[in-house]
mmCIF file of C-alpha atoms and ligand atoms in Angstrom:
data_model
loop_
_atom_site.group_PDB
_atom_site.id
_atom_site.type_symbol
_atom_site.label_atom_id
_atom_site.label_comp_id
_atom_site.label_asym_id
_atom_site.label_seq_id
_atom_site.Cartn_x
_atom_site.Cartn_y
_atom_site.Cartn_z
ATOM 1 C CA MET A 260 84.706 112.952 100.069
ATOM 2 C CA LYS A 261 88.370 113.340 100.907
ATOM 3 C CA LYS A 262 90.350 110.219 101.810
ATOM 4 C CA ARG A 263 91.539 110.595 105.385
ATOM 5 C CA ILE A 264 95.073 109.236 105.739
ATOM 6 C CA ALA A 265 97.134 108.100 108.716
ATOM 7 C CA ILE A 266 100.855 108.053 108.046
ATOM 8 C CA LEU A 267 102.896 105.802 110.326
ATOM 9 C CA GLY A 268 106.484 106.998 110.039
ATOM 10 C CA SER A 269 105.722 110.406 108.568
ATOM 11 C CA THR A 270 109.226 111.844 109.027
ATOM 12 C CA GLY A 271 111.031 109.210 106.949
ATOM 13 C CA SER A 272 111.659 109.129 103.206
ATOM 14 C CA ILE A 273 108.294 107.568 102.240
ATOM 15 C CA GLY A 274 106.372 109.583 104.835
ATOM 16 C CA THR A 275 107.685 112.951 103.658
ATOM 17 C CA GLN A 276 107.087 112.078 99.990
ATOM 18 C CA ALA A 277 103.534 110.954 100.836
ATOM 19 C CA LEU A 278 102.940 114.344 102.423
ATOM 20 C CA GLU A 279 104.160 116.015 99.223
ATOM 21 C CA VAL A 280 101.605 113.987 97.270
ATOM 22 C CA ILE A 281 98.895 114.980 99.733
ATOM 23 C CA GLN A 282 99.930 118.622 99.542
ATOM 24 C CA GLN A 283 99.675 118.515 95.750
ATOM 25 C CA ASN A 284 96.150 117.034 95.966
ATOM 26 C CA PRO A 285 94.355 118.868 98.786
ATOM 27 C CA GLU A 286 90.946 118.212 97.240
ATOM 28 C CA LYS A 287 91.521 114.417 97.394
ATOM 29 C CA PHE A 288 93.295 113.754 100.670
ATOM 30 C CA GLU A 289 93.571 114.996 104.200
ATOM 31 C CA VAL A 290 95.957 114.008 106.946
ATOM 32 C CA GLU A 291 94.294 112.432 109.945
ATOM 33 C CA VAL A 292 97.242 111.047 111.926
ATOM 34 C CA LEU A 293 101.015 111.472 111.803
ATOM 35 C CA THR A 294 103.464 109.367 113.785
ATOM 36 C CA ALA A 295 107.229 109.323 114.260
ATOM 37 C CA ASN A 296 109.752 107.473 116.347
ATOM 38 C CA ASN A 297 112.166 110.133 117.531
ATOM 39 C CA ASN A 298 112.233 112.843 114.915
ATOM 40 C CA VAL A 299 110.331 115.425 116.974
ATOM 41 C CA ASP A 300 111.165 118.639 115.158
ATOM 42 C CA ILE A 301 110.137 117.328 111.746
ATOM 43 C CA LEU A 302 106.965 115.828 113.270
ATOM 44 C CA ILE A 303 106.038 119.140 114.917
ATOM 45 C CA GLY A 304 106.583 121.022 111.648
ATOM 46 C CA GLN A 305 104.431 118.543 109.749
ATOM 47 C CA ALA A 306 101.683 118.708 112.368
ATOM 48 C CA LYS A 307 101.531 122.512 112.183
ATOM 49 C CA LYS A 308 101.421 122.422 108.407
ATOM 50 C CA TYR A 309 98.990 119.574 107.810
ATOM 51 C CA GLN A 310 96.816 119.906 110.945
ATOM 52 C CA PRO A 311 96.119 116.234 111.614
ATOM 53 C CA ASN A 312 93.593 115.192 114.224
ATOM 54 C CA ALA A 313 96.319 113.432 116.229
ATOM 55 C CA VAL A 314 100.076 112.831 116.330
ATOM 56 C CA VAL A 315 101.966 110.041 118.081
ATOM 57 C CA ILE A 316 105.584 110.202 119.122
ATOM 58 C CA ALA A 317 106.628 106.593 119.705
ATOM 59 C CA ASN A 318 109.446 107.472 122.096
ATOM 60 C CA PRO A 319 107.610 108.411 125.318
ATOM 61 C CA ASP A 320 110.550 110.486 126.574
ATOM 62 C CA LYS A 321 109.762 113.035 123.882
ATOM 63 C CA TYR A 322 106.078 113.473 124.757
ATOM 64 C CA ASN A 323 106.506 116.700 126.744
ATOM 65 C CA TYR A 324 108.526 118.362 124.032
ATOM 66 C CA VAL A 325 105.958 117.593 121.338
ATOM 67 C CA SER A 326 102.955 118.386 123.468
ATOM 68 C CA GLU A 327 104.452 121.744 124.536
ATOM 69 C CA ALA A 328 105.227 122.671 120.923
ATOM 70 C CA LEU A 329 101.675 121.869 119.789
ATOM 71 C CA LYS A 330 99.770 123.216 122.822
ATOM 72 C CA ASN A 331 98.099 125.979 120.831
ATOM 73 C CA GLU A 332 97.023 123.690 118.001
ATOM 74 C CA PRO A 333 93.794 121.645 117.913
ATOM 75 C CA ILE A 334 95.867 118.448 117.664
ATOM 76 C CA LYS A 335 95.861 115.550 120.139
ATOM 77 C CA VAL A 336 99.328 114.403 121.143
ATOM 78 C CA TYR A 337 100.003 110.847 122.270
ATOM 79 C CA ALA A 338 103.179 108.887 123.016
ATOM 80 C CA GLY A 339 104.345 105.297 123.205
ATOM 81 C CA ALA A 340 103.800 101.982 121.450
ATOM 82 C CA ASP A 341 100.316 101.430 122.885
ATOM 83 C CA ALA A 342 99.151 104.808 121.599
ATOM 84 C CA LEU A 343 100.441 103.857 118.140
ATOM 85 C CA ASN A 344 98.418 100.642 118.243
ATOM 86 C CA GLN A 345 95.281 102.490 119.346
ATOM 87 C CA VAL A 346 95.479 105.489 117.086
ATOM 88 C CA VAL A 347 95.399 103.329 113.913
ATOM 89 C CA GLN A 348 91.921 102.168 114.947
ATOM 90 C CA MET A 349 90.403 105.698 114.947
ATOM 91 C CA GLU A 350 87.059 105.755 113.210
ATOM 92 C CA THR A 351 87.973 108.766 111.095
ATOM 93 C CA ILE A 352 90.848 107.005 109.271
ATOM 94 C CA ASP A 353 90.170 105.680 105.753
ATOM 95 C CA LEU A 354 93.666 104.485 104.842
ATOM 96 C CA VAL A 355 96.802 103.750 106.869
ATOM 97 C CA LEU A 356 100.140 104.257 105.147
ATOM 98 C CA THR A 357 102.692 102.089 106.954
ATOM 99 C CA ALA A 358 106.071 103.698 106.365
ATOM 100 C CA MET A 359 108.012 102.831 109.497
ATOM 101 C CA VAL A 360 111.362 101.083 109.375
ATOM 102 C CA GLY A 361 111.669 97.342 109.919
ATOM 103 C CA TYR A 362 109.964 95.073 112.442
ATOM 104 C CA SER A 363 108.446 98.015 114.320
ATOM 105 C CA GLY A 364 105.782 98.181 111.604
ATOM 106 C CA LEU A 365 104.323 94.773 112.328
ATOM 107 C CA ILE A 366 102.083 95.248 115.353
ATOM 108 C CA PRO A 367 100.608 98.676 114.395
ATOM 109 C CA THR A 368 99.863 97.290 110.891
ATOM 110 C CA TYR A 369 98.254 94.208 112.393
ATOM 111 C CA ASN A 370 96.095 96.399 114.638
ATOM 112 C CA ALA A 371 95.057 98.623 111.738
ATOM 113 C CA ILE A 372 93.978 95.564 109.728
ATOM 114 C CA LYS A 373 92.102 94.176 112.748
ATOM 115 C CA ALA A 374 90.226 97.497 112.867
ATOM 116 C CA GLY A 375 89.281 97.092 109.201
ATOM 117 C CA LYS A 376 91.510 99.856 107.829
ATOM 118 C CA ASN A 377 92.793 99.601 104.291
ATOM 119 C CA ILE A 378 96.592 99.602 104.177
ATOM 120 C CA ALA A 379 99.043 101.286 101.847
ATOM 121 C CA LEU A 380 101.989 99.053 102.668
ATOM 122 C CA ALA A 381 105.464 100.549 102.497
ATOM 123 C CA ASN A 382 106.812 98.540 105.439
ATOM 124 C CA LYS A 383 107.782 95.315 103.661
ATOM 125 C CA GLU A 384 109.161 93.751 106.839
ATOM 126 C CA THR A 385 105.545 93.323 108.063
ATOM 127 C CA LEU A 386 104.987 90.715 105.342
ATOM 128 C CA VAL A 387 108.479 89.216 105.647
ATOM 129 C CA VAL A 388 107.975 88.572 109.368
ATOM 130 C CA ALA A 389 104.280 87.592 109.427
ATOM 131 C CA GLY A 390 103.032 87.296 105.853
ATOM 132 C CA GLU A 391 100.664 84.424 106.538
ATOM 133 C CA ILE A 392 99.012 86.017 109.579
ATOM 134 C CA ILE A 393 98.773 89.462 107.950
ATOM 135 C CA THR A 394 97.286 88.260 104.637
ATOM 136 C CA LYS A 395 94.873 85.910 106.404
ATOM 137 C CA THR A 396 93.667 88.651 108.750
ATOM 138 C CA ALA A 397 93.311 91.091 105.858
ATOM 139 C CA LEU A 398 91.147 88.565 104.015
ATOM 140 C CA GLU A 399 88.955 88.011 107.078
ATOM 141 C CA LYS A 400 88.525 91.745 107.630
ATOM 142 C CA LYS A 401 88.022 92.458 103.886
ATOM 143 C CA VAL A 402 90.925 94.888 104.059
ATOM 144 C CA GLU A 403 92.869 95.875 100.937
ATOM 145 C CA ILE A 404 96.646 95.853 101.109
ATOM 146 C CA LEU A 405 97.870 98.277 98.448
ATOM 147 C CA PRO A 406 101.585 97.960 97.764
ATOM 148 C CA VAL A 407 103.779 101.080 97.893
ATOM 149 C CA ASP A 408 107.050 99.307 97.130
ATOM 150 C CA SER A 409 107.759 100.288 93.500
ATOM 151 C CA GLU A 410 108.168 96.693 92.254
ATOM 152 C CA HIS A 411 104.969 95.495 93.909
ATOM 153 C CA SER A 412 103.078 98.539 92.764
ATOM 154 C CA ALA A 413 104.261 97.667 89.236
ATOM 155 C CA ILE A 414 102.973 94.105 89.542
ATOM 156 C CA PHE A 415 99.728 95.318 91.088
ATOM 157 C CA GLN A 416 99.248 97.759 88.184
ATOM 158 C CA CYS A 417 99.947 94.983 85.640
ATOM 159 C CA LEU A 418 97.306 92.812 87.323
ATOM 160 C CA VAL A 419 94.447 95.303 87.019
ATOM 161 C CA GLY A 420 91.785 93.597 84.899
ATOM 162 C CA GLU A 421 93.604 90.251 85.065
ATOM 163 C CA PHE A 422 92.189 88.801 88.268
ATOM 164 C CA MET A 423 90.856 85.711 86.452
ATOM 165 C CA ASN A 424 94.181 84.952 84.832
ATOM 166 C CA PRO A 425 96.785 82.923 86.737
ATOM 167 C CA ILE A 426 100.322 84.287 86.974
ATOM 168 C CA GLU A 427 102.981 82.064 85.392
ATOM 169 C CA LYS A 428 105.931 84.079 86.641
ATOM 170 C CA ILE A 429 106.897 87.388 88.130
ATOM 171 C CA TYR A 430 110.141 89.166 87.276
ATOM 172 C CA LEU A 431 111.138 91.452 90.116
ATOM 173 C CA THR A 432 113.592 93.975 88.813
ATOM 174 C CA CYS A 433 116.575 95.030 90.871
ATOM 175 C CA SER A 434 118.968 97.931 90.258
ATOM 176 C CA GLY A 435 121.836 95.841 91.623
ATOM 177 C CA GLY A 436 122.663 98.591 94.094
ATOM 178 C CA PRO A 437 125.980 100.472 94.387
ATOM 179 C CA PHE A 438 128.118 97.307 94.328
ATOM 180 C CA ARG A 439 126.796 95.573 91.220
ATOM 181 C CA GLY A 440 129.608 93.702 89.415
ATOM 182 C CA LYS A 441 132.052 94.027 92.318
ATOM 183 C CA THR A 442 134.221 91.052 93.298
ATOM 184 C CA GLU A 443 134.388 89.621 96.778
ATOM 185 C CA LYS A 444 137.856 91.143 97.154
ATOM 186 C CA GLU A 445 136.571 94.599 96.255
ATOM 187 C CA LEU A 446 133.691 94.235 98.713
ATOM 188 C CA GLN A 447 136.126 93.626 101.573
ATOM 189 C CA LEU A 448 137.116 97.268 101.372
ATOM 190 C CA VAL A 449 133.719 99.010 101.080
ATOM 191 C CA THR A 450 132.718 101.579 103.672
ATOM 192 C CA VAL A 451 129.364 102.580 105.159
ATOM 193 C CA GLU A 452 129.546 105.721 103.024
ATOM 194 C CA ASN A 453 129.989 103.656 99.826
ATOM 195 C CA ALA A 454 127.027 101.453 100.784
ATOM 196 C CA LEU A 455 124.809 104.467 101.479
ATOM 197 C CA ASN A 456 125.419 105.828 97.976
ATOM 198 C CA HIS A 457 122.610 104.203 95.928
ATOM 199 C CA PRO A 458 122.770 104.876 92.178
ATOM 200 C CA ASN A 459 119.046 105.392 91.423
ATOM 201 C CA TRP A 460 116.928 105.787 94.547
ATOM 202 C CA ALA A 461 117.199 108.201 97.494
ATOM 203 C CA MET A 462 115.953 106.273 100.529
ATOM 204 C CA GLY A 463 116.460 105.894 104.275
ATOM 205 C CA ALA A 464 119.698 104.370 105.637
ATOM 206 C CA LYS A 465 118.330 100.926 106.545
ATOM 207 C CA ILE A 466 116.777 100.191 103.146
ATOM 208 C CA THR A 467 119.780 101.648 101.335
ATOM 209 C CA ILE A 468 122.083 99.140 103.069
ATOM 210 C CA ASP A 469 119.539 96.395 102.322
ATOM 211 C CA SER A 470 119.707 97.425 98.667
ATOM 212 C CA ALA A 471 123.511 97.251 98.663
ATOM 213 C CA THR A 472 123.478 93.694 100.142
ATOM 214 C CA LEU A 473 120.453 92.649 98.011
ATOM 215 C CA MET A 474 118.550 91.723 101.183
ATOM 216 C CA ASN A 475 116.013 94.304 100.059
ATOM 217 C CA LYS A 476 115.349 92.208 96.958
ATOM 218 C CA GLY A 477 115.144 89.075 99.066
ATOM 219 C CA PHE A 478 112.540 90.765 101.266
ATOM 220 C CA GLU A 479 110.691 91.970 98.191
ATOM 221 C CA MET A 480 110.570 88.427 96.816
ATOM 222 C CA ILE A 481 108.967 87.272 100.111
ATOM 223 C CA GLU A 482 106.645 90.298 100.058
ATOM 224 C CA ALA A 483 105.586 89.390 96.471
ATOM 225 C CA CYS A 484 104.851 85.784 97.462
ATOM 226 C CA TRP A 485 102.400 86.952 100.127
ATOM 227 C CA LEU A 486 100.841 89.861 98.249
ATOM 228 C CA PHE A 487 100.165 87.872 95.081
ATOM 229 C CA GLY A 488 99.723 84.339 96.524
ATOM 230 C CA LEU A 489 102.775 82.818 94.807
ATOM 231 C CA GLN A 490 105.375 80.155 95.544
ATOM 232 C CA ALA A 491 108.946 81.540 95.639
ATOM 233 C CA SER A 492 109.745 79.379 92.589
ATOM 234 C CA LYS A 493 107.479 81.662 90.528
ATOM 235 C CA VAL A 494 109.457 84.792 91.387
ATOM 236 C CA ASP A 495 112.615 85.533 89.392
ATOM 237 C CA ILE A 496 114.993 88.362 90.187
ATOM 238 C CA ILE A 497 116.443 90.223 87.220
ATOM 239 C CA VAL A 498 119.047 92.934 87.613
ATOM 240 C CA HIS A 499 118.103 95.996 85.546
ATOM 241 C CA PRO A 500 120.540 98.811 86.402
ATOM 242 C CA GLN A 501 118.513 101.671 84.892
ATOM 243 C CA SER A 502 115.477 101.083 87.194
ATOM 244 C CA ILE A 503 113.010 102.020 84.422
ATOM 245 C CA ILE A 504 111.037 98.776 84.263
ATOM 246 C CA HIS A 505 109.714 98.422 87.786
ATOM 247 C CA SER A 506 108.656 94.771 87.421
ATOM 248 C CA ILE A 507 107.015 92.334 85.020
ATOM 249 C CA VAL A 508 104.167 89.821 85.149
ATOM 250 C CA GLN A 509 104.185 86.848 82.761
ATOM 251 C CA PHE A 510 100.846 85.125 82.176
ATOM 252 C CA GLU A 511 100.101 81.543 81.111
ATOM 253 C CA ASP A 512 100.004 82.440 77.415
ATOM 254 C CA GLY A 513 103.603 83.704 77.669
ATOM 255 C CA SER A 514 102.486 87.316 77.395
ATOM 256 C CA MET A 515 104.356 89.735 79.646
ATOM 257 C CA LYS A 516 103.180 93.048 81.075
ATOM 258 C CA ALA A 517 105.654 95.516 82.533
ATOM 259 C CA GLN A 518 105.147 98.825 84.267
ATOM 260 C CA MET A 519 107.702 101.521 83.444
ATOM 261 C CA GLY A 520 108.619 105.047 84.390
ATOM 262 C CA LEU A 521 111.388 107.135 85.841
ATOM 263 C CA PRO A 522 112.396 105.976 89.324
ATOM 264 C CA ASP A 523 110.417 108.239 91.639
ATOM 265 C CA MET A 524 108.764 106.859 94.777
ATOM 266 C CA LYS A 525 106.055 109.517 94.592
ATOM 267 C CA LEU A 526 104.502 107.532 91.693
ATOM 268 C CA PRO A 527 103.801 104.277 93.599
ATOM 269 C CA ILE A 528 102.846 106.332 96.690
ATOM 270 C CA GLN A 529 100.372 108.333 94.632
ATOM 271 C CA TYR A 530 98.969 105.167 92.993
ATOM 272 C CA ALA A 531 98.372 103.507 96.385
ATOM 273 C CA LEU A 532 96.778 106.629 97.913
ATOM 274 C CA GLY A 533 94.608 107.315 94.888
ATOM 275 C CA PHE A 534 93.710 103.721 93.950
ATOM 276 C CA PRO A 535 91.740 102.881 91.865
ATOM 277 C CA SER A 536 92.164 106.322 90.216
ATOM 278 C CA ARG A 537 95.337 107.622 88.650
ATOM 279 C CA ILE A 538 96.096 111.197 89.603
ATOM 280 C CA LYS A 539 97.343 113.708 87.045
ATOM 281 C CA ASN A 540 100.731 115.178 87.889
ATOM 282 C CA ASP A 541 103.560 117.150 86.304
ATOM 283 C CA TYR A 542 106.502 114.951 87.366
ATOM 284 C CA SER A 543 109.243 114.408 84.767
ATOM 285 C CA ARG A 544 108.311 111.950 82.008
ATOM 286 C CA PHE A 545 110.477 109.094 80.725
ATOM 287 C CA ASN A 546 112.100 109.742 77.384
ATOM 288 C CA PHE A 547 113.190 106.685 75.358
ATOM 289 C CA LEU A 548 115.906 108.678 73.588
ATOM 290 C CA ASN A 549 117.657 109.376 76.888
ATOM 291 C CA TYR A 550 117.803 105.620 77.503
ATOM 292 C CA PRO A 551 118.836 103.939 74.240
ATOM 293 C CA THR A 552 119.738 100.804 76.205
ATOM 294 C CA LEU A 553 117.792 99.067 78.923
ATOM 295 C CA SER A 554 119.922 96.160 80.106
ATOM 296 C CA PHE A 555 119.336 93.001 82.129
ATOM 297 C CA GLU A 556 121.589 90.511 83.911
ATOM 298 C CA PRO A 557 121.260 87.783 86.551
ATOM 299 C CA PRO A 558 121.943 88.619 90.229
ATOM 300 C CA ASN A 559 125.126 87.209 91.722
ATOM 301 C CA THR A 560 123.860 85.244 94.709
ATOM 302 C CA LYS A 561 127.293 83.801 95.483
ATOM 303 C CA ILE A 562 128.643 87.224 96.339
ATOM 304 C CA PHE A 563 125.360 88.747 97.506
ATOM 305 C CA ARG A 564 124.471 85.813 99.779
ATOM 306 C CA ASN A 565 121.535 87.566 101.405
ATOM 307 C CA LEU A 566 119.346 86.979 98.351
ATOM 308 C CA ALA A 567 119.989 83.228 98.519
ATOM 309 C CA LEU A 568 119.295 83.273 102.275
ATOM 310 C CA ALA A 569 115.944 84.940 101.668
ATOM 311 C CA PHE A 570 114.939 82.196 99.190
ATOM 312 C CA GLU A 571 116.008 79.568 101.762
ATOM 313 C CA ALA A 572 113.986 81.308 104.471
ATOM 314 C CA ILE A 573 110.727 81.465 102.517
ATOM 315 C CA LYS A 574 111.098 77.894 101.301
ATOM 316 C CA MET A 575 111.495 76.693 104.908
ATOM 317 C CA GLY A 576 108.615 78.931 105.955
ATOM 318 C CA GLY A 577 107.409 79.083 109.584
ATOM 319 C CA ASN A 578 109.364 81.591 111.650
ATOM 320 C CA MET A 579 112.473 81.452 109.393
ATOM 321 C CA PRO A 580 111.727 84.699 107.487
ATOM 322 C CA CYS A 581 111.212 86.352 110.885
ATOM 323 C CA ILE A 582 114.654 85.070 111.978
ATOM 324 C CA LEU A 583 116.126 86.329 108.692
ATOM 325 C CA ASN A 584 114.652 89.798 109.253
ATOM 326 C CA ALA A 585 115.674 90.088 112.906
ATOM 327 C CA ALA A 586 119.248 88.991 112.177
ATOM 328 C CA ASN A 587 119.369 91.437 109.268
ATOM 329 C CA GLU A 588 118.169 94.375 111.383
ATOM 330 C CA ALA A 589 120.880 93.588 113.949
ATOM 331 C CA VAL A 590 123.693 93.291 111.402
ATOM 332 C CA VAL A 591 122.653 96.416 109.456
ATOM 333 C CA GLU A 592 122.729 98.423 112.681
ATOM 334 C CA ALA A 593 126.135 96.975 113.556
ATOM 335 C CA PHE A 594 127.445 97.753 110.055
ATOM 336 C CA LEU A 595 126.122 101.331 110.210
ATOM 337 C CA ASN A 596 127.877 101.719 113.585
ATOM 338 C CA GLY A 597 131.166 100.447 112.170
ATOM 339 C CA LYS A 598 131.188 97.278 114.295
ATOM 340 C CA ILE A 599 131.272 94.763 111.435
ATOM 341 C CA THR A 600 132.236 94.752 107.741
ATOM 342 C CA PHE A 601 129.982 94.507 104.714
ATOM 343 C CA LEU A 602 130.852 90.876 104.045
ATOM 344 C CA GLN A 603 130.316 89.808 107.639
ATOM 345 C CA MET A 604 126.607 90.622 107.409
ATOM 346 C CA PRO A 605 125.429 87.514 105.454
ATOM 347 C CA VAL A 606 127.688 85.235 107.523
ATOM 348 C CA LEU A 607 126.124 86.408 110.784
ATOM 349 C CA ILE A 608 122.597 86.158 109.367
ATOM 350 C CA GLU A 609 123.200 82.582 108.234
ATOM 351 C CA GLN A 610 124.618 81.615 111.632
ATOM 352 C CA THR A 611 121.554 83.087 113.339
ATOM 353 C CA MET A 612 119.234 81.152 111.007
ATOM 354 C CA GLN A 613 120.980 77.938 112.048
ATOM 355 C CA LYS A 614 120.783 78.681 115.789
ATOM 356 C CA VAL A 615 117.322 80.018 116.579
ATOM 357 C CA VAL A 616 114.577 77.421 117.295
ATOM 358 C CA PHE A 617 112.503 76.719 114.193
ATOM 359 C CA VAL A 618 108.705 76.886 114.569
ATOM 360 C CA GLN A 619 106.641 75.546 111.651
ATOM 361 C CA ASN A 620 103.316 77.254 112.381
ATOM 362 C CA PRO A 621 104.070 80.325 114.491
ATOM 363 C CA THR A 622 101.429 82.468 116.147
ATOM 364 C CA LEU A 623 101.917 86.234 116.380
ATOM 365 C CA GLU A 624 103.185 85.687 119.935
ATOM 366 C CA ASP A 625 105.717 83.121 118.661
ATOM 367 C CA LEU A 626 106.958 85.631 116.081
ATOM 368 C CA ILE A 627 107.359 88.367 118.683
ATOM 369 C CA GLN A 628 109.465 85.917 120.693
ATOM 370 C CA THR A 629 111.425 84.737 117.668
ATOM 371 C CA ASN A 630 112.238 88.325 116.751
ATOM 372 C CA ALA A 631 113.668 89.043 120.219
ATOM 373 C CA GLU A 632 115.574 85.762 120.393
ATOM 374 C CA ALA A 633 117.070 86.107 116.913
ATOM 375 C CA ARG A 634 118.198 89.682 117.563
ATOM 376 C CA ASN A 635 119.860 88.646 120.803
ATOM 377 C CA ARG A 636 121.586 85.732 119.060
ATOM 378 C CA THR A 637 122.931 87.968 116.316
ATOM 379 C CA MET A 638 124.143 90.575 118.797
ATOM 380 C CA LEU A 639 125.966 87.866 120.775
ATOM 381 C CA LEU A 640 127.521 86.574 117.575
ATOM 382 C CA ILE A 641 128.657 90.127 116.742
ATOM 383 C CA GLU A 642 130.259 90.573 120.152
ATOM 384 C CA ASN A 643 131.902 87.135 120.284
ATOM 385 C CA ARG A 644 133.147 86.904 116.716
ATOM 386 C CA LYS A 645 136.858 86.484 116.054
HETATM 387 MG MG1 MG B 949 111.430 98.289 96.099
#
């Protein structure tokens, strides 16, 4: 039986690489649903090639264009946010890969879990914003959440066969991004182009900026807490510029397991899609002699404030990680549009965290409201700053 996959966000970096994995393994997988936000031409091309049962274009203004282009294909075309929430519940889906950008992943992922679909989770913001609700609902529905993020896939792989053994500590590795070792003064001058130039990973714009500010690592720490049931105090961040060790689990006997390999997102994608089986491939193999030194250093949370803010947010709990995420999405967009500088981003996030009403035990509705309120706050702060 082939695994029937729905890819939410199929035109992005993770989505397109997942389709490559599927194309290389036609006897194992088939594409059931593809969705995109705005990227109609890529979506249409993918639909013609992979022949899903249905496609969803989230922006309803683009429905006619997509539906016209696919009128001779046996593919259902839907548009809008409601369609996205419904399509994930289709009976013919075995696994939903959530690869959208940011907060937009939350509600469709929640609906997929409610419908009992196993999740390959690439959208970390879902767990940052609503980790408690998502993990609780997944448990109730007996749904598996398989991590696609390379660090979490590494930890997940290290934990196979260890479910009885408590975790003493997790070391999340971090490349350090393009600005590792830079001083505050040097960071005053960096451009959007500098920030988009990641040394090891080719990714979408939003996550690349998050990697440069280390917010990505902060989000991954929160994601790890929810995925593996840990307090933040058990998660350490270690900068490892070569990105060969993808993360490490330390057990109560002091033994450590690490998962290694060349940095290639197709590996964690393939592991999540194929789980529990590993799939043979011919990707490049790691060669120790090409890497005589693997190095490690602590992150600088004084300069890269976002990482410290993420630890504060998860320790406070409640809706604070949701505020953190909403403020971050607003500042990243403003930075990409040239409205604010690199170093203004953490300042604006911290101000938003201080201003939005704190809720200790938020419902999903509360989080939806918090997200809107925090975004508005940050946008006001951006406009009124002097
Ligand atoms: Mg990652």
